[in-house]
Amino acid sequence: MTAYVCDVLIMGGGAAGTSARQVVADLGKVPMLIDEHHVLGGLFSGGLGIPDYVGVSANSDTLWGRGRELFKNTITKMKADGYVEGTKPTGQTPETAGYGNQYGDLPERYTPSSAVYARNLAIGNARTLVDIEVVGITKDGGQGKVVTLSNGDTITCKQMISASYSAELGMAAGVPYGIGRSESRFTYGERQAGSMVTGGNLKADRIRNPKGDIWRGFQGYPHHLPGQADEGIQGYDYRMTWCIDDPNGLPIQPPEGYREEDFADYIQRAQAYSKYQNMISGQFIGPKILTTNGNDQYGLPRIYGRAKTKGERLKFKKDHYYAMCGQFYTAINSSKVPSAFRTDMQRVKLPWRDNVEEFAFQRGWSSMIYARETLRMMARRILLSSEMDIGYANVRNSVSRGGYHADSHLVNWSVNRGGGSRQDGDIDIDKTYFGLPWEIFLPPAGIISNLVEVGNPAMTRTCFCSYRMETTMSGPAQAAAVACCLAIDAGIPVSLLPVSTLLAKLDQMGAKR
């Protein structure tokens, strides 16, 4: 057993946590960065590829400070690997290849290896722990003092930042969280909240032969009136990088325990397919490599959102991998899919110089699942969708900005008991810059006073459909790092720091807020 000591403990090694770690160090304090995954980097280096400031609007670039630097540094590696700057793509053709510069200094697309390079620059020789599990927090006077890990190690700290989708620190401290569409349309008067069983994207019989071994735990189709809360949540997938027509590409291996009969529904769906674009939508980074959302797995996210332990989350990841990888392997190898489609899919391989050391399950497979939605903290101050419409300058105590459009991505894909599936509507609301007030990142009073919740703040689900981006989260994470350091200097828990003190320091640093 090892007893670690730091000033600020940061849980979550993605773009948000990495940026926060740098700011803490910049301000002369001792950070410690931990993650329950086997590698740091989160989705940033585990498959993001298309940054979420791309292609939305001129008001979606929310990056500043160390967060902006993290994404900018991918370009150095891209150039070293021989990629060239290109124009914004108008289609899926190699002629539009290139990492691009949509906002002048930011990459439009990047490879996982370039993100690993940028991540390593950001982490440097910092104190980090990976592949851990938080099992408890010892409090003293309302402050979390000692974090206990499953292997018996302890971490004593002064302040904490939760920058993980899984909310491990907050859960261990007893912070309450909600999940999914837990607000009705009438809770805060949000038109897009609650069940949308009469939505415009109802699709029957998309999955005709669901297999219990794969689809167990899928969300059932909601039986609620429109607008009622039902905890339905949106689709998940792996953000992937694929090689196309690359002789060095890695062939896709079957997932462990693969059985073709498990994918009878997919084979039936694939009868209408003739080219790899029927299965993959993405943007080329170079002539033979593209980045993509991969393939949504309908209904599975309910398991992840309710997972309470690292083991449960890993099981979900493995199940999700089986379902997604099995579809690709089936498309490439099964004689039951159309021959033209199978032949075209054989052009698709895993990248040979990306996801080589940090892969999950097989070499070349992205290490991180794309968790579009998990938990949201329940606190006194909750961000409402109406505040996304009034402009960032009109949101009191804003410490950073959001700007991505509110997009729920295939909300509540569900499998019917007798076969078939449905998807009951999709939030897609264009937004300009909006403010993120400091109070939504602070847990309810009386639970833990030295924790800032960046990964799962207090906001309605409609708002979270926009906030959920790593590019957006890096801003509040840096603000949290500044607040924690100021609180240490003042000898107080971060929740007691006067917000005026924080805002003054952020303005001095040039924060985009």
XYZ file of C-alpha atoms in Angstrom:
513
model
C 0.000 0.000 0.000
C 1.178 3.480 -0.916
C 0.111 6.776 0.632
C 0.185 9.611 -1.903
C -0.077 13.312 -1.076
C -1.004 16.159 -3.436
C -2.604 19.586 -3.433
C -5.265 18.942 -6.085
C -6.514 15.489 -7.048
C -7.996 15.284 -10.560
C -10.055 12.268 -11.595
C -10.288 11.774 -15.360
C -7.403 11.949 -17.817
C -9.193 13.288 -20.884
C -8.878 16.763 -22.382
C -10.569 18.317 -19.349
C -8.506 16.585 -16.667
C -5.253 16.996 -18.585
C -5.862 20.735 -19.030
C -6.752 21.110 -15.357
C -3.568 19.319 -14.319
C -1.450 21.747 -16.327
C -3.156 24.789 -14.832
C -2.653 23.514 -11.283
C 1.051 23.040 -12.013
C 1.218 26.452 -13.715
C -0.070 28.031 -10.512
C 2.602 26.396 -8.396
C 0.571 23.642 -6.769
C 1.066 19.863 -6.842
C -1.536 18.045 -8.971
C -2.187 14.319 -9.222
C -4.053 12.895 -12.210
C -5.799 9.527 -11.922
C -8.062 7.453 -14.172
C -9.741 4.079 -13.920
C -8.901 3.312 -17.562
C -5.595 1.659 -18.411
C -4.345 4.770 -20.237
C -4.707 8.519 -19.863
C -6.107 10.717 -22.601
C -9.771 9.790 -22.518
C -11.645 10.169 -25.770
C -9.172 12.858 -26.883
C -6.476 10.265 -27.600
C -8.812 7.275 -27.651
C -10.695 7.963 -30.867
C -12.213 11.460 -30.994
C -10.538 12.332 -34.305
C -13.094 14.971 -35.317
C -12.989 17.679 -32.619
C -16.439 18.837 -31.642
C -15.790 22.448 -32.555
C -15.751 21.438 -36.210
C -18.537 22.041 -38.675
C -21.182 23.398 -36.303
C -21.008 27.177 -36.359
C -18.599 30.019 -35.848
C -19.755 30.106 -32.226
C -18.778 26.567 -31.288
C -15.061 27.128 -30.656
C -15.014 27.274 -26.849
C -11.348 26.328 -26.347
C -8.953 28.538 -24.424
C -5.724 28.300 -22.470
C -4.168 24.916 -21.925
C -7.186 23.223 -23.498
C -6.583 25.015 -26.782
C -2.881 24.228 -26.622
C -3.657 20.512 -26.233
C -5.519 20.339 -29.542
C -3.073 22.644 -31.333
C -0.167 20.364 -30.466
C -1.633 17.528 -32.535
C -0.622 19.423 -35.676
C 3.081 19.044 -34.878
C 2.780 15.267 -34.918
C 0.539 15.290 -37.979
C 3.205 17.177 -39.937
C 5.930 14.821 -38.709
C 3.859 11.853 -39.919
C 3.547 13.360 -43.396
C -0.035 14.640 -43.295
C -0.672 17.886 -45.107
C -2.975 20.751 -44.376
C -6.111 20.527 -46.479
C -9.374 22.291 -47.034
C -12.591 21.566 -45.232
C -13.997 18.406 -46.866
C -17.129 18.492 -48.964
C -17.420 14.722 -49.286
C -15.842 11.415 -48.409
C -13.064 11.472 -50.982
C -9.289 11.264 -50.571
C -8.934 14.479 -52.557
C -10.199 16.415 -49.540
C -7.620 14.834 -47.238
C -5.650 16.837 -44.698
C -5.823 17.800 -41.080
C -7.241 21.204 -41.980
C -7.419 24.433 -39.996
C -11.008 25.524 -39.617
C -10.245 28.052 -36.883
C -6.755 29.032 -37.962
C -4.733 27.375 -35.209
C -6.862 24.300 -34.519
C -6.875 20.967 -36.382
C -10.027 20.038 -38.211
C -9.186 16.349 -37.924
C -6.370 14.462 -36.228
C -5.086 10.930 -35.729
C -4.967 9.088 -32.398
C -1.162 9.007 -32.536
C -1.030 12.798 -32.853
C -3.332 13.055 -29.828
C -1.096 10.696 -27.840
C 1.827 12.973 -28.708
C -0.083 16.059 -27.510
C -1.269 14.255 -24.386
C 2.275 13.216 -23.485
C 3.447 16.810 -23.877
C 0.673 17.954 -21.549
C 1.302 15.314 -18.890
C 5.089 15.420 -18.962
C 6.530 13.900 -15.802
C 3.443 14.586 -13.727
C 2.336 12.242 -10.982
C -0.349 9.952 -12.421
C -2.124 6.714 -11.619
C -4.107 4.604 -14.107
C -6.189 1.437 -13.944
C -7.416 2.303 -10.459
C -10.805 2.309 -8.752
C -11.999 4.786 -6.132
C -13.810 2.958 -3.321
C -14.179 5.611 -0.639
C -13.535 9.135 0.593
C -12.788 9.970 4.220
C -14.178 13.365 5.195
C -13.239 15.814 7.913
C -15.478 18.768 8.607
C -17.303 18.329 5.298
C -14.118 18.195 3.257
C -12.841 15.115 1.477
C -9.399 14.502 2.897
C -8.347 10.974 1.946
C -9.360 9.031 -1.173
C -9.050 5.248 -0.865
C -8.404 3.036 -3.879
C -9.425 -0.596 -4.310
C -5.828 -1.820 -3.903
C -5.529 -0.126 -0.511
C -3.548 2.895 -1.690
C -4.615 6.286 -0.357
C -4.379 9.823 -1.704
C -4.462 12.754 0.717
C -5.402 16.035 -0.968
C -6.636 19.546 -0.270
C -9.029 19.987 -3.205
C -10.585 17.655 -5.815
C -11.743 17.984 -9.428
C -14.029 15.393 -11.009
C -13.355 15.436 -14.769
C -14.709 11.971 -15.559
C -17.986 10.907 -17.137
C -18.334 8.262 -14.422
C -18.377 10.689 -11.454
C -16.275 8.344 -9.314
C -15.266 11.004 -6.775
C -18.739 12.463 -6.388
C -20.351 9.039 -6.098
C -17.859 8.043 -3.390
C -18.599 11.262 -1.507
C -22.378 10.772 -1.651
C -23.195 13.463 -4.218
C -26.604 12.794 -5.839
C -26.830 12.337 -9.611
C -29.654 11.918 -12.096
C -29.608 10.053 -15.384
C -31.237 10.337 -18.780
C -34.444 12.232 -19.391
C -35.091 12.557 -15.681
C -36.907 15.877 -16.147
C -40.304 16.006 -17.717
C -41.213 18.617 -20.284
C -43.006 20.466 -17.532
C -40.328 20.405 -14.795
C -38.570 23.489 -16.158
C -40.773 24.228 -19.145
C -38.324 22.719 -21.638
C -39.967 21.793 -24.910
C -37.377 19.127 -25.740
C -37.411 17.400 -22.338
C -39.005 14.089 -21.426
C -40.274 11.222 -23.534
C -40.870 11.895 -27.217
C -42.905 8.852 -28.178
C -44.560 10.810 -30.969
C -41.244 12.119 -32.293
C -40.313 12.197 -35.939
C -37.797 9.359 -35.979
C -39.892 6.325 -35.138
C -38.431 3.304 -36.877
C -39.910 -0.143 -36.550
C -38.192 -3.444 -37.282
C -34.674 -2.029 -37.478
C -33.562 -5.011 -35.401
C -35.775 -7.937 -36.312
C -34.124 -10.780 -34.458
C -32.600 -9.519 -31.219
C -30.424 -12.119 -29.512
C -30.660 -12.272 -25.755
C -26.938 -12.780 -25.216
C -26.128 -9.502 -26.980
C -29.146 -7.321 -26.468
C -29.939 -8.110 -22.837
C -30.148 -4.849 -20.936
C -31.280 -2.769 -23.885
C -33.633 0.026 -23.091
C -37.212 -1.023 -23.496
C -39.479 1.160 -25.554
C -41.045 3.808 -23.275
C -44.708 3.597 -22.416
C -45.168 7.164 -21.333
C -47.121 10.151 -22.503
C -45.097 12.671 -24.508
C -43.105 14.947 -22.254
C -43.009 12.658 -19.235
C -39.689 11.787 -17.594
C -38.579 8.260 -18.465
C -34.769 8.084 -17.977
C -34.249 7.197 -21.649
C -30.745 8.056 -22.810
C -28.918 8.420 -26.076
C -26.865 6.045 -28.205
C -23.204 5.163 -27.648
C -20.441 3.904 -29.858
C -16.699 3.780 -30.325
C -15.153 6.754 -32.089
C -12.914 4.990 -34.560
C -10.055 5.535 -36.973
C -10.050 3.269 -40.037
C -7.624 2.565 -42.876
C -9.039 2.367 -46.383
C -7.073 0.605 -49.156
C -3.933 0.660 -47.000
C -1.704 -2.413 -47.537
C -0.250 -1.877 -44.058
C -3.687 -1.860 -42.409
C -4.446 -4.402 -39.697
C -7.197 -6.938 -40.480
C -10.152 -6.829 -38.099
C -10.113 -9.850 -35.812
C -13.316 -11.479 -34.519
C -14.277 -10.513 -30.986
C -13.790 -13.169 -28.339
C -16.585 -15.750 -28.459
C -17.831 -14.541 -31.842
C -20.827 -16.409 -33.279
C -22.210 -15.397 -36.641
C -25.722 -16.371 -35.571
C -25.662 -13.577 -32.988
C -25.662 -11.113 -35.874
C -28.660 -12.420 -37.794
C -30.377 -9.047 -37.402
C -27.357 -7.243 -38.812
C -27.070 -9.622 -41.760
C -30.710 -8.941 -42.541
C -30.141 -5.190 -42.354
C -27.006 -5.452 -44.524
C -28.955 -6.898 -47.456
C -29.539 -3.306 -48.569
C -25.820 -2.395 -48.381
C -23.358 -2.289 -51.280
C -20.398 -0.153 -50.110
C -18.458 0.571 -46.955
C -20.059 4.026 -46.666
C -23.320 2.231 -45.772
C -21.604 1.271 -42.524
C -19.069 4.032 -41.952
C -19.573 7.769 -42.133
C -16.498 9.856 -41.591
C -13.933 12.344 -42.794
C -10.605 11.557 -44.380
C -7.471 12.636 -42.544
C -5.171 11.380 -45.289
C -5.625 9.503 -48.569
C -5.933 6.145 -46.795
C -7.226 6.975 -43.324
C -10.492 8.389 -41.994
C -12.032 9.132 -38.636
C -15.646 8.328 -37.872
C -18.313 7.824 -35.259
C -18.195 4.123 -36.044
C -21.598 2.576 -35.552
C -24.258 3.309 -32.934
C -25.332 0.487 -30.657
C -28.994 0.891 -30.071
C -30.195 0.810 -26.477
C -27.030 -0.422 -24.778
C -26.197 2.806 -22.905
C -28.657 2.143 -20.118
C -26.248 -0.402 -18.653
C -23.335 2.042 -18.642
C -25.297 4.886 -17.144
C -26.332 2.759 -14.201
C -22.938 1.126 -13.667
C -21.702 1.758 -10.137
C -18.341 0.004 -10.276
C -15.331 -0.184 -12.531
C -16.093 -3.852 -13.202
C -19.602 -3.044 -14.392
C -18.287 -0.325 -16.711
C -15.643 -2.641 -18.156
C -18.279 -5.300 -18.783
C -20.377 -2.808 -20.671
C -17.359 -1.802 -22.731
C -16.637 -5.436 -23.564
C -20.262 -6.164 -24.489
C -20.337 -3.045 -26.620
C -17.136 -4.066 -28.349
C -18.585 -7.510 -29.099
C -21.673 -5.990 -30.700
C -19.818 -3.405 -32.769
C -16.717 -5.370 -33.741
C -18.907 -8.373 -34.513
C -20.861 -6.347 -37.042
C -17.701 -5.244 -38.832
C -16.225 -8.736 -38.794
C -19.497 -10.133 -40.135
C -19.605 -7.543 -42.915
C -16.078 -8.413 -44.020
C -16.237 -12.210 -43.711
C -19.781 -13.553 -43.833
C -21.025 -15.191 -47.029
C -24.531 -14.164 -45.968
C -24.044 -10.464 -46.685
C -24.232 -9.226 -50.297
C -21.000 -10.016 -52.141
C -20.574 -6.456 -53.396
C -20.850 -5.116 -49.845
C -18.497 -7.761 -48.460
C -15.913 -7.010 -51.138
C -16.056 -3.278 -50.494
C -15.851 -3.784 -46.711
C -12.645 -5.785 -47.185
C -11.008 -2.476 -48.045
C -11.552 -1.451 -44.408
C -8.815 -2.210 -41.869
C -7.603 -0.974 -38.508
C -4.788 1.606 -38.523
C -1.251 0.277 -38.300
C 0.354 3.287 -36.639
C -2.512 4.349 -34.382
C -3.974 2.649 -31.312
C -0.918 0.386 -31.325
C 0.029 0.495 -27.637
C -3.156 1.835 -26.086
C -5.803 -0.176 -27.882
C -8.693 -2.061 -26.305
C -9.311 -5.755 -27.083
C -7.323 -5.908 -30.339
C -4.491 -3.880 -31.787
C -5.758 -0.876 -33.671
C -9.138 -0.728 -31.898
C -9.899 2.539 -30.116
C -9.226 2.424 -26.395
C -12.169 4.548 -25.320
C -15.920 4.262 -25.704
C -17.773 7.378 -26.824
C -19.876 8.054 -23.726
C -22.246 10.686 -24.996
C -24.225 10.773 -21.772
C -24.002 9.305 -18.295
C -24.823 11.261 -15.136
C -25.773 14.817 -14.138
C -25.303 16.206 -10.656
C -28.374 17.250 -8.699
C -27.665 20.579 -7.013
C -29.306 23.834 -5.952
C -28.284 25.692 -9.116
C -29.234 23.944 -12.352
C -28.497 25.260 -15.849
C -31.677 25.429 -17.950
C -32.029 25.413 -21.713
C -33.571 28.894 -21.579
C -30.186 30.166 -20.379
C -28.572 28.793 -23.528
C -30.556 31.338 -25.545
C -29.693 34.579 -23.751
C -25.989 34.841 -24.608
C -22.964 34.148 -22.452
C -22.654 37.777 -21.333
C -26.070 37.549 -19.694
C -25.344 34.454 -17.597
C -24.199 35.507 -14.157
C -20.871 34.152 -12.872
C -19.995 32.375 -16.119
C -16.532 30.771 -15.919
C -16.410 29.343 -19.456
C -18.613 28.932 -22.524
C -20.608 26.262 -24.263
C -21.430 26.519 -27.925
C -22.029 23.139 -29.534
C -25.564 22.580 -30.773
C -27.797 20.572 -28.425
C -27.759 17.203 -30.144
C -29.005 14.030 -28.466
C -27.788 11.605 -31.170
C -30.409 8.908 -31.590
C -32.129 9.332 -28.272
C -33.573 6.209 -26.683
C -32.939 3.549 -29.272
C -34.922 0.699 -27.786
C -35.575 -2.935 -28.621
C -39.132 -4.214 -28.648
C -39.826 -7.386 -26.732
C -41.041 -9.260 -29.800
C -38.319 -7.972 -32.134
C -37.734 -4.731 -33.928
C -36.555 -1.437 -32.514
C -37.579 2.175 -32.330
C -35.980 5.544 -31.858
C -38.289 8.188 -30.565
C -36.912 11.545 -31.540
C -33.730 13.571 -31.581
C -32.921 16.906 -29.966
C -31.070 19.080 -32.450
C -31.074 22.734 -31.483
C -28.570 25.220 -32.904
C -26.893 27.308 -30.211
C -24.560 30.265 -30.090
C -22.151 30.818 -27.229
C -23.754 30.429 -23.818
C -22.373 30.890 -20.328
C -21.529 28.148 -17.826
C -22.113 29.566 -14.328
C -19.712 28.542 -11.559
C -22.448 27.333 -9.235
C -23.482 24.393 -11.478
C -20.114 22.754 -10.821
C -20.439 22.786 -7.012
C -22.100 19.876 -5.148
C -25.068 20.524 -2.866
C -24.170 22.115 0.468
C -23.370 19.790 3.324
C -21.986 16.869 1.277
C -18.419 17.733 0.247
C -17.086 21.282 0.127
C -13.745 20.786 -1.640
C -14.921 19.052 -4.824
C -15.665 20.614 -8.220
C -17.767 18.463 -10.580
C -16.775 19.223 -14.180
C -17.673 15.975 -15.932
C -21.253 15.728 -14.660
C -22.404 19.227 -13.645
C -25.873 20.314 -12.582
C -27.859 20.996 -15.746
C -30.898 19.630 -17.491
C -30.486 16.892 -20.050
C -31.245 19.288 -22.890
C -28.280 21.403 -21.831
C -26.045 18.372 -21.396
C -26.708 17.412 -25.030
C -24.529 20.439 -25.846
C -22.120 20.474 -22.887
C -20.988 16.842 -23.268
C -17.984 17.638 -25.509
C -14.378 17.276 -24.329
C -13.577 20.548 -26.055
C -16.259 22.293 -23.979
C -15.356 20.588 -20.704
C -11.721 21.673 -20.829
C -12.787 25.280 -20.112
C -14.640 24.665 -16.832
C -11.887 22.203 -15.852
C -9.299 24.960 -16.121
C -11.576 27.290 -14.162
C -11.893 24.580 -11.502
C -8.110 24.265 -11.338
C -7.753 28.018 -10.835
C -10.426 27.990 -8.130
C -8.791 25.102 -6.283
C -5.415 26.848 -6.255
C -6.924 30.128 -5.045
C -8.782 28.227 -2.330
C -5.564 26.559 -1.176
C -3.892 29.958 -0.926
C -6.841 31.212 1.128
C -6.917 28.098 3.321
C -10.561 27.341 2.530
C -12.507 24.646 0.638
C -13.124 25.578 -2.980
C -16.885 25.920 -2.531
C -16.290 28.852 -0.135
C -14.098 30.797 -2.550
C -15.742 34.125 -3.448
C -16.773 33.852 -7.077
C -15.608 37.417 -7.700
C -12.065 36.325 -6.819
C -12.254 33.475 -9.309
C -13.702 35.611 -12.114
C -11.008 38.254 -11.670
C -8.261 35.648 -11.989
C -9.890 34.056 -15.043
C -10.104 37.433 -16.756
C -6.452 38.040 -15.963
C -5.634 34.698 -17.643
C -7.669 35.534 -20.755
C -10.311 32.851 -20.205
C -13.035 32.623 -22.840
C -16.046 33.067 -20.595
